[in-house]
Short mmCIF file of C-alpha atoms and ligand atoms in Angstrom, two decimals:
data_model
loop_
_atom_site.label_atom_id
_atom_site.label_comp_id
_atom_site.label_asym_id
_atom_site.label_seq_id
_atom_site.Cartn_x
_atom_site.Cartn_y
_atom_site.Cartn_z
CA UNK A 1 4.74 -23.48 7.55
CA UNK A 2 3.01 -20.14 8.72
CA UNK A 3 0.06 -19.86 6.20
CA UNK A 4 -1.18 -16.32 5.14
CA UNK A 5 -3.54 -17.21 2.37
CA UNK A 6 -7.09 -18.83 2.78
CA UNK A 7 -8.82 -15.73 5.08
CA UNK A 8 -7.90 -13.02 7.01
CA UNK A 9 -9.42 -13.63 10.45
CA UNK A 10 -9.38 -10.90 13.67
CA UNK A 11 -5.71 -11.41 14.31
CA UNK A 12 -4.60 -10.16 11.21
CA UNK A 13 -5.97 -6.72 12.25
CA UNK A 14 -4.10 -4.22 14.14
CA UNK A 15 -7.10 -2.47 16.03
CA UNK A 16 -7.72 0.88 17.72
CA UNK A 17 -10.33 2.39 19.41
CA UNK A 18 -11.59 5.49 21.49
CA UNK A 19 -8.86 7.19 22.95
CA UNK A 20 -6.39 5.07 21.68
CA UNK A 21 -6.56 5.97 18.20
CA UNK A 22 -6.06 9.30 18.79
CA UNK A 23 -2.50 7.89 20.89
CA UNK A 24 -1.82 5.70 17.65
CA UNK A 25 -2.50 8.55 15.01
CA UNK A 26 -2.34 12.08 16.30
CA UNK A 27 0.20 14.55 14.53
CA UNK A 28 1.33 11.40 12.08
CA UNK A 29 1.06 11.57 8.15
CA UNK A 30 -1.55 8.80 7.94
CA UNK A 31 -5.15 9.71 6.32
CA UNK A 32 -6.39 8.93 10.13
CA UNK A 33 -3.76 11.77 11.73
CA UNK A 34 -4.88 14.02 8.46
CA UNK A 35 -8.68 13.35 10.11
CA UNK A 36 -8.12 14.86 13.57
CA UNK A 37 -6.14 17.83 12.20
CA UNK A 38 -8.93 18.71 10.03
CA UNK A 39 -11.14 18.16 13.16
CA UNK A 40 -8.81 20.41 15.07
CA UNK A 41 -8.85 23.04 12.20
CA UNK A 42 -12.71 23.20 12.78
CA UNK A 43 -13.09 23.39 16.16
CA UNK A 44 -15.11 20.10 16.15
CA UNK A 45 -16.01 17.91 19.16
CA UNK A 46 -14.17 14.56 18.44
CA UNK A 47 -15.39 11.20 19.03
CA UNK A 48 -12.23 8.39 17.75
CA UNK A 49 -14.47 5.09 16.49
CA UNK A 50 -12.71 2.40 15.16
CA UNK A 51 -9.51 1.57 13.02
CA UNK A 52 -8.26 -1.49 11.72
CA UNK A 53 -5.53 -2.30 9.28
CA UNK A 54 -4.32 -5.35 8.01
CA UNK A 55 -1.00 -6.23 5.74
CA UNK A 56 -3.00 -6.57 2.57
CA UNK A 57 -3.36 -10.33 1.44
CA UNK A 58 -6.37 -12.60 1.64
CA UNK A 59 -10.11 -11.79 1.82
CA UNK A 60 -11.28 -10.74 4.83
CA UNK A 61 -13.56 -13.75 6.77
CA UNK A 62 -17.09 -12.94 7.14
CA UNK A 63 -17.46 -13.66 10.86
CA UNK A 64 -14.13 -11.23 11.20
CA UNK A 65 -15.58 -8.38 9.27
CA UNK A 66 -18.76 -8.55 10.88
CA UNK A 67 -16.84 -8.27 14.52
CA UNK A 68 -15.48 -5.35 13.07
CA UNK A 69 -18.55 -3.14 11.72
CA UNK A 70 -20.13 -4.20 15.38
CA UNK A 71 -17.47 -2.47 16.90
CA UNK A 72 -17.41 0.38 14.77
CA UNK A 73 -21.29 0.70 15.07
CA UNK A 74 -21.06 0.40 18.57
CA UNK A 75 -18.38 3.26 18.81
CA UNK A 76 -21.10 5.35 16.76
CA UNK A 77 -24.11 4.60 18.36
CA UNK A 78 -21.92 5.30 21.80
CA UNK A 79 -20.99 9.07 20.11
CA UNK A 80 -24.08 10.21 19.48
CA UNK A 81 -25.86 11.98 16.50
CA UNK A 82 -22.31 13.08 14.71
CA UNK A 83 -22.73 15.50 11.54
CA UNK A 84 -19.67 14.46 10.23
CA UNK A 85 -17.99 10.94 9.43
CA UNK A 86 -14.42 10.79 8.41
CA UNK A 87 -13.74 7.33 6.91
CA UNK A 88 -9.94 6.09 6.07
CA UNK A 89 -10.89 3.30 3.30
CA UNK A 90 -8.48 1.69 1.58
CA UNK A 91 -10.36 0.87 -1.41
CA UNK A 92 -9.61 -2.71 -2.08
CA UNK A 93 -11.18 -4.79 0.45
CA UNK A 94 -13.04 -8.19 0.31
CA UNK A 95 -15.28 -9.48 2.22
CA UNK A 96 -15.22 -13.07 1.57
CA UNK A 97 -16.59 -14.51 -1.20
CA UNK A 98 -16.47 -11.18 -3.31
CA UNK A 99 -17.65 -8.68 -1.39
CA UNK A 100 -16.18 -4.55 -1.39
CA UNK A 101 -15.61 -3.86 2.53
CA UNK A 102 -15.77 -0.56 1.21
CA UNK A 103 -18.97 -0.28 0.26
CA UNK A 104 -19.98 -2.63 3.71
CA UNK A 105 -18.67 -0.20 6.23
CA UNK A 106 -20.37 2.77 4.17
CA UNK A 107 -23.88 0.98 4.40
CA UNK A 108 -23.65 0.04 7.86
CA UNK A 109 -22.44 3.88 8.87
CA UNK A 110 -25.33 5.12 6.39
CA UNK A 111 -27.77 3.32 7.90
CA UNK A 112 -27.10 4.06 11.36
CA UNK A 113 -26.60 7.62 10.14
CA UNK A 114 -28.93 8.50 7.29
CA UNK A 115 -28.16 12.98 7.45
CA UNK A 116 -24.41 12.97 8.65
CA UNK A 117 -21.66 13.83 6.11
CA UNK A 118 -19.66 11.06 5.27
CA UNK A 119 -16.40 11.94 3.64
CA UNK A 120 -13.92 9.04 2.22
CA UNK A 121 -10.10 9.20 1.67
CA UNK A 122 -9.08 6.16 -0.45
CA UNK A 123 -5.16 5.12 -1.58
CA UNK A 124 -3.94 5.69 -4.97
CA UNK A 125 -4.59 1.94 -5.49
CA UNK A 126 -7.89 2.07 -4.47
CA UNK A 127 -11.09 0.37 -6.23
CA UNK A 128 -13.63 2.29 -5.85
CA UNK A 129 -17.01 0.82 -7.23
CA UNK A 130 -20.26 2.98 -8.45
CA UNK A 131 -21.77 1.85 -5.31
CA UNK A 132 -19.57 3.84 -3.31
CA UNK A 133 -20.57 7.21 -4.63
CA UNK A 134 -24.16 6.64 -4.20
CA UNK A 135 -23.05 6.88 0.16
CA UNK A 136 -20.59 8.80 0.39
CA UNK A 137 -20.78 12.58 0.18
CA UNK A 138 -17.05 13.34 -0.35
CA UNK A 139 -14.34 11.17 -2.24
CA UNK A 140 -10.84 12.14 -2.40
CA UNK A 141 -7.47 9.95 -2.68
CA UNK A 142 -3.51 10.00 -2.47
CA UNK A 143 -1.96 12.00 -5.45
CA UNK A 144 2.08 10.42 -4.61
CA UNK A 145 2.75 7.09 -5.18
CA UNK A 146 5.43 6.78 -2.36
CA UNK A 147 1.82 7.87 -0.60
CA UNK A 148 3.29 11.18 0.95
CA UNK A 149 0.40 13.11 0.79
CA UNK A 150 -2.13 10.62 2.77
CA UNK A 151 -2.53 13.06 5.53
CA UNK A 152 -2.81 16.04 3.18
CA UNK A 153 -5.53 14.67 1.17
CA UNK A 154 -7.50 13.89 4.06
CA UNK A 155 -7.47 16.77 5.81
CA UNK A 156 -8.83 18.00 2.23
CA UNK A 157 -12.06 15.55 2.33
CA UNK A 158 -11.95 16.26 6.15
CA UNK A 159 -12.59 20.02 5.52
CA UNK A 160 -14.52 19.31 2.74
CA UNK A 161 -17.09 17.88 5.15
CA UNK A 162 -16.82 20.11 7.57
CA UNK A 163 -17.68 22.67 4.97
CA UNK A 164 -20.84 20.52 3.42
CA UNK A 165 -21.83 20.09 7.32
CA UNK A 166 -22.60 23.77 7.11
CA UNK A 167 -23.70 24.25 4.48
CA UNK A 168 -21.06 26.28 2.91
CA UNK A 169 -20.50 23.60 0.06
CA UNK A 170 -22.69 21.46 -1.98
CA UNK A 171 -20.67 18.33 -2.68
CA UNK A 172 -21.59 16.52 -6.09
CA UNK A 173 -19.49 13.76 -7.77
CA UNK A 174 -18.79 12.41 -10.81
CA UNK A 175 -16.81 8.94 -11.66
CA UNK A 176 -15.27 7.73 -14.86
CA UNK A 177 -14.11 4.20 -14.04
CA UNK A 178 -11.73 2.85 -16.89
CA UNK A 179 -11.07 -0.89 -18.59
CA UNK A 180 -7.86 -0.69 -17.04
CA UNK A 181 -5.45 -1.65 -14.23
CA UNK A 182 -2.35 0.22 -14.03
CA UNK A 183 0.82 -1.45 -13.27
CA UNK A 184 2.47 0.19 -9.99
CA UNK A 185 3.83 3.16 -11.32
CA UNK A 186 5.20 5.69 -8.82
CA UNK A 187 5.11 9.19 -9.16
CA UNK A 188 9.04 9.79 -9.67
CA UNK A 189 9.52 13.02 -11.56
CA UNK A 190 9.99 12.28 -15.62
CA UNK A 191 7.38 9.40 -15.58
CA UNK A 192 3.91 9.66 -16.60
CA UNK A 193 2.45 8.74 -13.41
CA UNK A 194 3.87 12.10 -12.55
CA UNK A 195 2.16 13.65 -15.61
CA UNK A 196 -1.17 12.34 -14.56
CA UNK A 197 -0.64 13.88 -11.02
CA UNK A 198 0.18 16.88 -12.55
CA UNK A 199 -2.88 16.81 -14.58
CA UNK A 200 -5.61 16.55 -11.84
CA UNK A 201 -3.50 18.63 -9.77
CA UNK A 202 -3.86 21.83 -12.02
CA UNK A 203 -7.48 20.29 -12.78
CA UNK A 204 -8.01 20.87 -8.26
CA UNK A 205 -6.92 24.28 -8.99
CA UNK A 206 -9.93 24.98 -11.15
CA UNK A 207 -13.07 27.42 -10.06
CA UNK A 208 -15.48 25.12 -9.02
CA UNK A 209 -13.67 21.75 -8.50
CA UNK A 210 -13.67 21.12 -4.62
CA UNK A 211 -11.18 17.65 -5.13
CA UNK A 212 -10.23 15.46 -8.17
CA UNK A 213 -8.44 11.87 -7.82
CA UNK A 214 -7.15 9.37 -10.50
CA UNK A 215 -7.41 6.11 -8.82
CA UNK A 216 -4.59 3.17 -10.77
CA UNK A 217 -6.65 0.59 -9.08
CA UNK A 218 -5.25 -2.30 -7.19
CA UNK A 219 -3.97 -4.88 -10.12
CA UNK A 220 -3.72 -7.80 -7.65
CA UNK A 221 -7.82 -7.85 -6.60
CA UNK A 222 -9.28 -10.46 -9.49
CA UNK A 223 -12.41 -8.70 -8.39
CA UNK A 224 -15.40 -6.85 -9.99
CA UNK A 225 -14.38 -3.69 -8.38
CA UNK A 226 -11.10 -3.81 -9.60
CA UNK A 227 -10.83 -1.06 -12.35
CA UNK A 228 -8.90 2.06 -12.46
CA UNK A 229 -11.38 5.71 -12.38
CA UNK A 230 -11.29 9.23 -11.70
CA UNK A 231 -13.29 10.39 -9.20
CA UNK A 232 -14.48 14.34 -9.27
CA UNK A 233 -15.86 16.46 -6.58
CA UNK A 234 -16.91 20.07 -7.60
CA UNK A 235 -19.13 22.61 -5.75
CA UNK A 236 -22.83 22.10 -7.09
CA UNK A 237 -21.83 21.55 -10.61
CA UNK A 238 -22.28 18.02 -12.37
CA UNK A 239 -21.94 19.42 -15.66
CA UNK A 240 -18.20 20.00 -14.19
CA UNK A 241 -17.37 16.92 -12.48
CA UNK A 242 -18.45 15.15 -15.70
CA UNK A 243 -16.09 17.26 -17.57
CA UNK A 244 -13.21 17.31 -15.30
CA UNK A 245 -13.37 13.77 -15.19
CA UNK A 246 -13.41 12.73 -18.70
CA UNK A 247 -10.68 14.46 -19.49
CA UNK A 248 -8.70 12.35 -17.26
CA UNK A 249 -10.38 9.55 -18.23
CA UNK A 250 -9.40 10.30 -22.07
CA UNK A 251 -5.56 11.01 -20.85
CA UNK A 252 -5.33 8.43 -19.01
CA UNK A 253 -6.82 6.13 -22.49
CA UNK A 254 -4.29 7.92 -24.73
CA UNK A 255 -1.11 7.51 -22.53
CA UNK A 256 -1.79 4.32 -21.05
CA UNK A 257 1.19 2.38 -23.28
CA UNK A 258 3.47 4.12 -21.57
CA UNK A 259 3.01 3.18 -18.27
CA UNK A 260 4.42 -0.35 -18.87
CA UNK A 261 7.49 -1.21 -17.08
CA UNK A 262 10.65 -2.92 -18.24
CA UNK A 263 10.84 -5.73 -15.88
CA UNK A 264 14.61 -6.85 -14.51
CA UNK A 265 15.67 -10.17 -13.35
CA UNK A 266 17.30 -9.86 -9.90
CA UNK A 267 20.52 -10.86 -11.34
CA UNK A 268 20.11 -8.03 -13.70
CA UNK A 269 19.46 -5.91 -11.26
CA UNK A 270 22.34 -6.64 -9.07
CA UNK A 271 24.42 -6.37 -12.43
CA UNK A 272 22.82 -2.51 -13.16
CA UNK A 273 23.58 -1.57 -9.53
CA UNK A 274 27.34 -3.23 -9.51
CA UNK A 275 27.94 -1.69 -12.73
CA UNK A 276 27.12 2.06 -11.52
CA UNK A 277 28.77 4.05 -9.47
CA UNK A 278 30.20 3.91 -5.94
CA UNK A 279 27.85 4.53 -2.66
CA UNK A 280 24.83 2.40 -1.84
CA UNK A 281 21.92 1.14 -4.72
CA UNK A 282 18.61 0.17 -3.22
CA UNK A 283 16.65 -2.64 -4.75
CA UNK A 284 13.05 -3.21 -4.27
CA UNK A 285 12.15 -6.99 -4.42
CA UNK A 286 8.99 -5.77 -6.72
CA UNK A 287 7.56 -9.29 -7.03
CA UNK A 288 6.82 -10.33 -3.56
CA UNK A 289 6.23 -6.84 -1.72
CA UNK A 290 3.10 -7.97 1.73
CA UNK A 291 1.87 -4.26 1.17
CA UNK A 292 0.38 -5.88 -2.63
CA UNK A 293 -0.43 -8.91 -0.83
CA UNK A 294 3.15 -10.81 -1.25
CA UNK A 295 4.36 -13.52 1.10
CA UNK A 296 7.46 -11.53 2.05
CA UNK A 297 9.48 -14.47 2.16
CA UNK A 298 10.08 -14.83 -1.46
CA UNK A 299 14.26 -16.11 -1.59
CA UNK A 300 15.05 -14.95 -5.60
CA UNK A 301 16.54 -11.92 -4.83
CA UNK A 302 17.78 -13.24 -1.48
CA UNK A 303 19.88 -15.89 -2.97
CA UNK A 304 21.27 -13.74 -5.76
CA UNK A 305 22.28 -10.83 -3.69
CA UNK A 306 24.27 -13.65 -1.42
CA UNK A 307 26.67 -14.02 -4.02
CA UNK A 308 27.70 -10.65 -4.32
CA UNK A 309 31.06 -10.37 -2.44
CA UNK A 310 30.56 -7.15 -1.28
CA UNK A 311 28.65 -5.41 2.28
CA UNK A 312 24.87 -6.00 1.81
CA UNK A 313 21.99 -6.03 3.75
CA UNK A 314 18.66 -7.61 2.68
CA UNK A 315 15.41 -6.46 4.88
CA UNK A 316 13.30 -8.28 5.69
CA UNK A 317 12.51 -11.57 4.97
CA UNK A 318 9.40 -13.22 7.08
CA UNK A 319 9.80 -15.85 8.99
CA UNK A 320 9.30 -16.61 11.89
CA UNK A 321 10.19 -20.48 12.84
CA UNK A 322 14.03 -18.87 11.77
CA UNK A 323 13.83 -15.89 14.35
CA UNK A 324 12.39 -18.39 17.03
CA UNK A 325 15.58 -20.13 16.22
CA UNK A 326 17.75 -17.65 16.69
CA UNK A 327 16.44 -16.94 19.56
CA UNK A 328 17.00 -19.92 21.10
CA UNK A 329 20.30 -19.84 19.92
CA UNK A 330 21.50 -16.40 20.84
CA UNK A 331 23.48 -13.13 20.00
CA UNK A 332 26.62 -14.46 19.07
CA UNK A 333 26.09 -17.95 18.25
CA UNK A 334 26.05 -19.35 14.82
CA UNK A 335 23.77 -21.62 13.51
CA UNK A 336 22.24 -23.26 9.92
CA UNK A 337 19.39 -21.13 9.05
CA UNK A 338 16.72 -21.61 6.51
CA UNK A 339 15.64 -18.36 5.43
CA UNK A 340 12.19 -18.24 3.77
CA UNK A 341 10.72 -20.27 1.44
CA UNK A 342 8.04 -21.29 2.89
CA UNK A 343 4.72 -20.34 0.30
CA UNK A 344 5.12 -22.44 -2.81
CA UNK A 345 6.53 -21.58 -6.18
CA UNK A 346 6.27 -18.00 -5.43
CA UNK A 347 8.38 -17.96 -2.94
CA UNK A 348 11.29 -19.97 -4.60
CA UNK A 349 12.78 -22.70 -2.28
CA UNK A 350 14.46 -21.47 1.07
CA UNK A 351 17.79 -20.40 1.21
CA UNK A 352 19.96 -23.04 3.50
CA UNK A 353 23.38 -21.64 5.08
CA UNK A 354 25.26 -21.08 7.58
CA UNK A 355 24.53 -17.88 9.65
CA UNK A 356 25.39 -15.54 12.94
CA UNK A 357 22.90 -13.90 15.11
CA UNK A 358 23.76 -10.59 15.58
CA UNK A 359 21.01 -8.76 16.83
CA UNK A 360 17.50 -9.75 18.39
CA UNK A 361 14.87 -7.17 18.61
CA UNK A 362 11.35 -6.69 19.29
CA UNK A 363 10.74 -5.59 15.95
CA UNK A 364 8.57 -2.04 16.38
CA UNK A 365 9.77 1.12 14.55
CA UNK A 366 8.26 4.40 14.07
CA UNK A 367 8.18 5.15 10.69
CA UNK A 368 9.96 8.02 9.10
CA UNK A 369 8.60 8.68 5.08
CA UNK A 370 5.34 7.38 4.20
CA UNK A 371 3.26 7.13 7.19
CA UNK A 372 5.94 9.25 9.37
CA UNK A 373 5.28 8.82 13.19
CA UNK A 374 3.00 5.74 12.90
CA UNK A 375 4.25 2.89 15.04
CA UNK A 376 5.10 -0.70 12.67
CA UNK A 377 5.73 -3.69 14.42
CA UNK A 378 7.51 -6.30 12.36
CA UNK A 379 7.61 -8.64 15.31
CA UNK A 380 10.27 -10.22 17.16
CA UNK A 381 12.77 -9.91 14.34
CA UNK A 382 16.87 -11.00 13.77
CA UNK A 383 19.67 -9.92 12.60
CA UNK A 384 21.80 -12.90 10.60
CA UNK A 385 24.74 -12.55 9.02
CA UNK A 386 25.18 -15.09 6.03
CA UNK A 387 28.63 -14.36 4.34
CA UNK A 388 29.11 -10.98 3.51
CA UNK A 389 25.15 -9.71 3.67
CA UNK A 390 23.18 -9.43 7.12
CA UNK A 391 19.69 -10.78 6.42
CA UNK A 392 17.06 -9.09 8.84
CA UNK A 393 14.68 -11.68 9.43
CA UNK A 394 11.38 -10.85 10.85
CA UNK A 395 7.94 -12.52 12.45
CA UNK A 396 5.41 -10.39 11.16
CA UNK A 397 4.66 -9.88 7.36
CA UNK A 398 5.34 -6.21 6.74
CA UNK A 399 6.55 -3.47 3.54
CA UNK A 400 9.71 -2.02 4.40
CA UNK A 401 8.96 1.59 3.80
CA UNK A 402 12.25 3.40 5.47
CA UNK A 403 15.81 2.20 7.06
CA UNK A 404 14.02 2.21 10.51
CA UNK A 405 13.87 -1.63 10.54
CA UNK A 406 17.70 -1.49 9.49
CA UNK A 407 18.67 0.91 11.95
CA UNK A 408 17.20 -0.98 14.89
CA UNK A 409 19.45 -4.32 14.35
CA UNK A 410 22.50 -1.49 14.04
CA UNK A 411 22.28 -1.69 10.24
CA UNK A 412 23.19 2.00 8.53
CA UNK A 413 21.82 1.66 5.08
CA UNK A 414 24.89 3.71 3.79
CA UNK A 415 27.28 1.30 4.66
CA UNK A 416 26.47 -1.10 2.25
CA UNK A 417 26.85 -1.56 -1.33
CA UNK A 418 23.32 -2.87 -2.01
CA UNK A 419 20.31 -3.06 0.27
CA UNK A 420 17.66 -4.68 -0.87
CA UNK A 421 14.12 -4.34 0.68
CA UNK A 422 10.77 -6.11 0.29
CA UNK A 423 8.85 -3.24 -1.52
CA UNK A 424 8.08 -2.46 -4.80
CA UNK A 425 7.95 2.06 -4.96
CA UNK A 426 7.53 2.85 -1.61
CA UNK A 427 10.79 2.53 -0.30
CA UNK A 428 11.84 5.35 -2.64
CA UNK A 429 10.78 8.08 -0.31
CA UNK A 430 11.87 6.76 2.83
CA UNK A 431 15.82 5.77 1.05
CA UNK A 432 15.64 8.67 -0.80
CA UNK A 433 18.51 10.30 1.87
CA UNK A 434 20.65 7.01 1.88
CA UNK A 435 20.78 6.47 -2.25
CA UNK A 436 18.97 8.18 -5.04
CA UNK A 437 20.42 5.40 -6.87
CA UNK A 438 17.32 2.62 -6.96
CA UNK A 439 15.94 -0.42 -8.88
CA UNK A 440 13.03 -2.98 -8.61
CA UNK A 441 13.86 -6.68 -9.15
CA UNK A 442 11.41 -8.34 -11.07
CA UNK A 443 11.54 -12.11 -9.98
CA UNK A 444 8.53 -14.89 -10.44
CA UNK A 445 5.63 -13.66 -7.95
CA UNK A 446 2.20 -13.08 -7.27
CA UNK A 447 2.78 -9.63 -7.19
CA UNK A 448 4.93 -8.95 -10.06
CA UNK A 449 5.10 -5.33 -11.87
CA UNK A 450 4.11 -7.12 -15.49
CA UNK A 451 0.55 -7.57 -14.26
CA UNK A 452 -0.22 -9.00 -17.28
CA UNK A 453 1.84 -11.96 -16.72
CA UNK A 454 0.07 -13.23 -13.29
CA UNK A 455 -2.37 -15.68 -13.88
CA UNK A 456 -6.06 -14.33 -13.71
CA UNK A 457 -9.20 -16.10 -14.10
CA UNK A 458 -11.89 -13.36 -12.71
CA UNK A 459 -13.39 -10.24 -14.11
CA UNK A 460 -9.86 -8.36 -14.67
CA UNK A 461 -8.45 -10.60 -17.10
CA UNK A 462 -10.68 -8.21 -19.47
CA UNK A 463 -9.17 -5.57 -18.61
CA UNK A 464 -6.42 -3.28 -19.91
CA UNK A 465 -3.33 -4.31 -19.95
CA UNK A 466 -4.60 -8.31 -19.49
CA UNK A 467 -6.65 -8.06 -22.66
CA UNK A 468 -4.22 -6.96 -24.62
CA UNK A 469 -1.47 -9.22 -23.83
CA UNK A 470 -1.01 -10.81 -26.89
CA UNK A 471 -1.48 -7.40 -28.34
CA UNK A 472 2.10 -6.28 -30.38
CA UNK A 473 3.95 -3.17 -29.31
ZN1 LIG B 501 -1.25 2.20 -2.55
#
């Protein structure tokens, strides 16, 4: 068994530095490629630190983290006296036992830089806690949820601190944080996630207001900073922020009902997507998505969607012991396979069949939606054909955000009558050209869309909708 829970050590990271990162992320729609254009935009004399990104899962080891911040505060010391400081923070890392990663880096860059400008751009999902505001000079986050916009909002915050820097702007911020966690609710047009957008949106678009961000929180952090808030950034005016702010904040309290989701077995979903028209139906496998922390080998929806008798593709499941068997075995041979599995109850048991290799690949795709132009590398991956459905199976534990991964192992989404992918909303803006017809499965897993229903024994079990679980409606 590969093990992903316990800690996330220094392998887990993908790392860039120097030179590099500009390689990695220039002209890409990550918050990082949203940095350099805004550096580009001002004419500013660019010194690439440090990035490192890891599939979201465990806390992050001690000894690891600290490696990290060295190398970042090496890259700084190395640059110089910078004015600015762009920072691409998730907003939901832990430093083992409970510690916000967010608020680490920021003290270790604040200390080493007590007058530069520090601007933040967090996810939709982040957790941002009090502390955070009290180092940072500019806060901003993603609006979409499929995250879109990553690049545009940070080349916001990035010329937001450019503008601070001199002295054109005053930066002030205000932050409502809310007794809530939202369940993952994307931004589709019609739902009230999009109302909320919408909201802070026109809310940007007032005099004064230099950036304003609803943050859902991350549901699947038992943590103290795990609460959903509004975060407001206006030009000099706190009276403003505060205002802007609360009414989000009391929107947000008044609509929050409606942002609970109808959960679907997979075999309902499979039934909803037969049952519809011709063409292709996309199903997100909600419950065990890696980019909210999921194994990615979870087999409920894998073992339902191999009964359906008709062309289907399933992407990806993670593991790896499988692909190192079919590589051993070969394109063209076939082989038993057992297909995930391999994490406890939450990943049901592992599917056992018969299967044919079809394709062997290295696994690394540039991605074409959400984070378009960034590099993924889902390892050494496989294409098996089990009956009628051709199961991409992969070594690394990644989201499947568009049909790159399919199209490398000569799989055109289109083709088939369902595909089903291991995400939960952000598949729907790289599929969006393949199907507009889409579903999330809801099976048992840690990740599951009813956040209410996971187990919780930490702070957020008082929160909204955990406290109120019992609650009628
Ligand atoms: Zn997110």
């Amino acid at each position: 068994m590969v093990e992903y829970l316990g800690t996330a050590d220094l392998a887990a990271f993908s790392c860039h530095h120097g030179p590099d990162l500009i390689t990695e992320f220039g002209g890409t729609a990550t918050v990082t490629g949203g940095y350099l254009d805004a550096c580009a935009g001002a004419g500013a004399e660019v010194h690439p630190a440090a990035h490192a990104r890891a599939e979201p899962g465990p806390a992050v080891g001690a000894d690891a983290y600290r490696e990290l911040e060295e190398r970042l505060l090496a890259q700084l010391r190395a640059a110089g006296d910078c004015d600015v400081v762009l920072l691409d923070l998730h907003g939901a890392g832990v430093v083992v036992p409970d510690r916000s990663m967010d608020v680490a880096v920021l003290q270790a860059v604040r200390a080493l830089l007590p007058r530069a400008v520090l601007a933040v751009t967090m996810d939709l999902h982040a957790n941002v806690p009090p502390a955070l505001l009290d180092l940072a000079d500019v806060v901003t986050g993603f609006h979409e949820y499929p995250h879109t916009d990553a690049a545009d909002r940070s080349r916001l915050a990035g010329e937001l601190a450019f503008a601070a820097a001199r002295g054109a702007v005053t930066p002030v911020l205000a932050q409502h944080r809310l007794p809530m966690l939202l369940p993952p609710s994307p931004t589709v047009a019609g739902s009230p996630a999009a109302e909320l957008r919408d909201l802070v949106r026109e809310i940007e678009a007032r005099p004064g207001v230099l950036a304003c961000t609803v943050f859902h929180g991350f549901p699947y952090a038992d943590t103290e900073q795990a609460a959903a808030s509004v975060v407001t950034v206006t030009d000099g005016d706190h009276a403003l922020a505060e205002k802007c702010g609360a009414e989000v904040a009391t929107w947000l309290t008044v609509h929050r009902e409606r942002f609970r989701t109808a959960p679907l077995t997979p075999e309902q979903a499979l039934h909803e997507a037969l049952a519809g028209a011709p063409g292709t139906v996309v199903i997100g496998d909600g419950s065990d998505n890696p980019g909210c922390g999921g194994a990615g080998d979870s087999t409920y929806l894998l073992r339902a969607l191999l009964q359906v008798p008709e062309p289907t593709c399933f992407a990806t499941v993670w593991d790896p012991e499988t692909v190192a068997a079919a590589v051993r075995a070969g394109v063209g041979a076939t082989l038993p396979v057992r297909l995930g599995g391999r994490h406890d109850w939450a990943s049901g048991p592992p599917v056992e069949a018969e299967g044919t290799v079809r394709a062997l690949t290295d696994g690394v795709i540039v991605q074409t939606a959400m984070r378009r132009g960034k590099r993924a590398d889902f390892g050494t991956s496989a294409r098996i054909t089990v009956g009628t459905c051709d199961v991409i199976v992969a070594s690394q534990r990644r989201q499947v955000l568009d049909p790159e991964i399919l199209l490398l192992h000569g799989c055109v989404p289109e083709r088939y009558r369902i595909v089903a992918v291991k995400s939960v909303n952000h598949f729907r803006a790289g599929f969006a050209g393949v199907s507009d017809r889409m579903l999330v499965a809801d099976a048992p897993g840690p990740t599951a869309r009813t956040i209410e229903q996971i187990p919780r024994t930490g702070p957020t079990r008082l929160l909204w909708p955990m406290s109120a679980r019992t609650a009628t409606r």
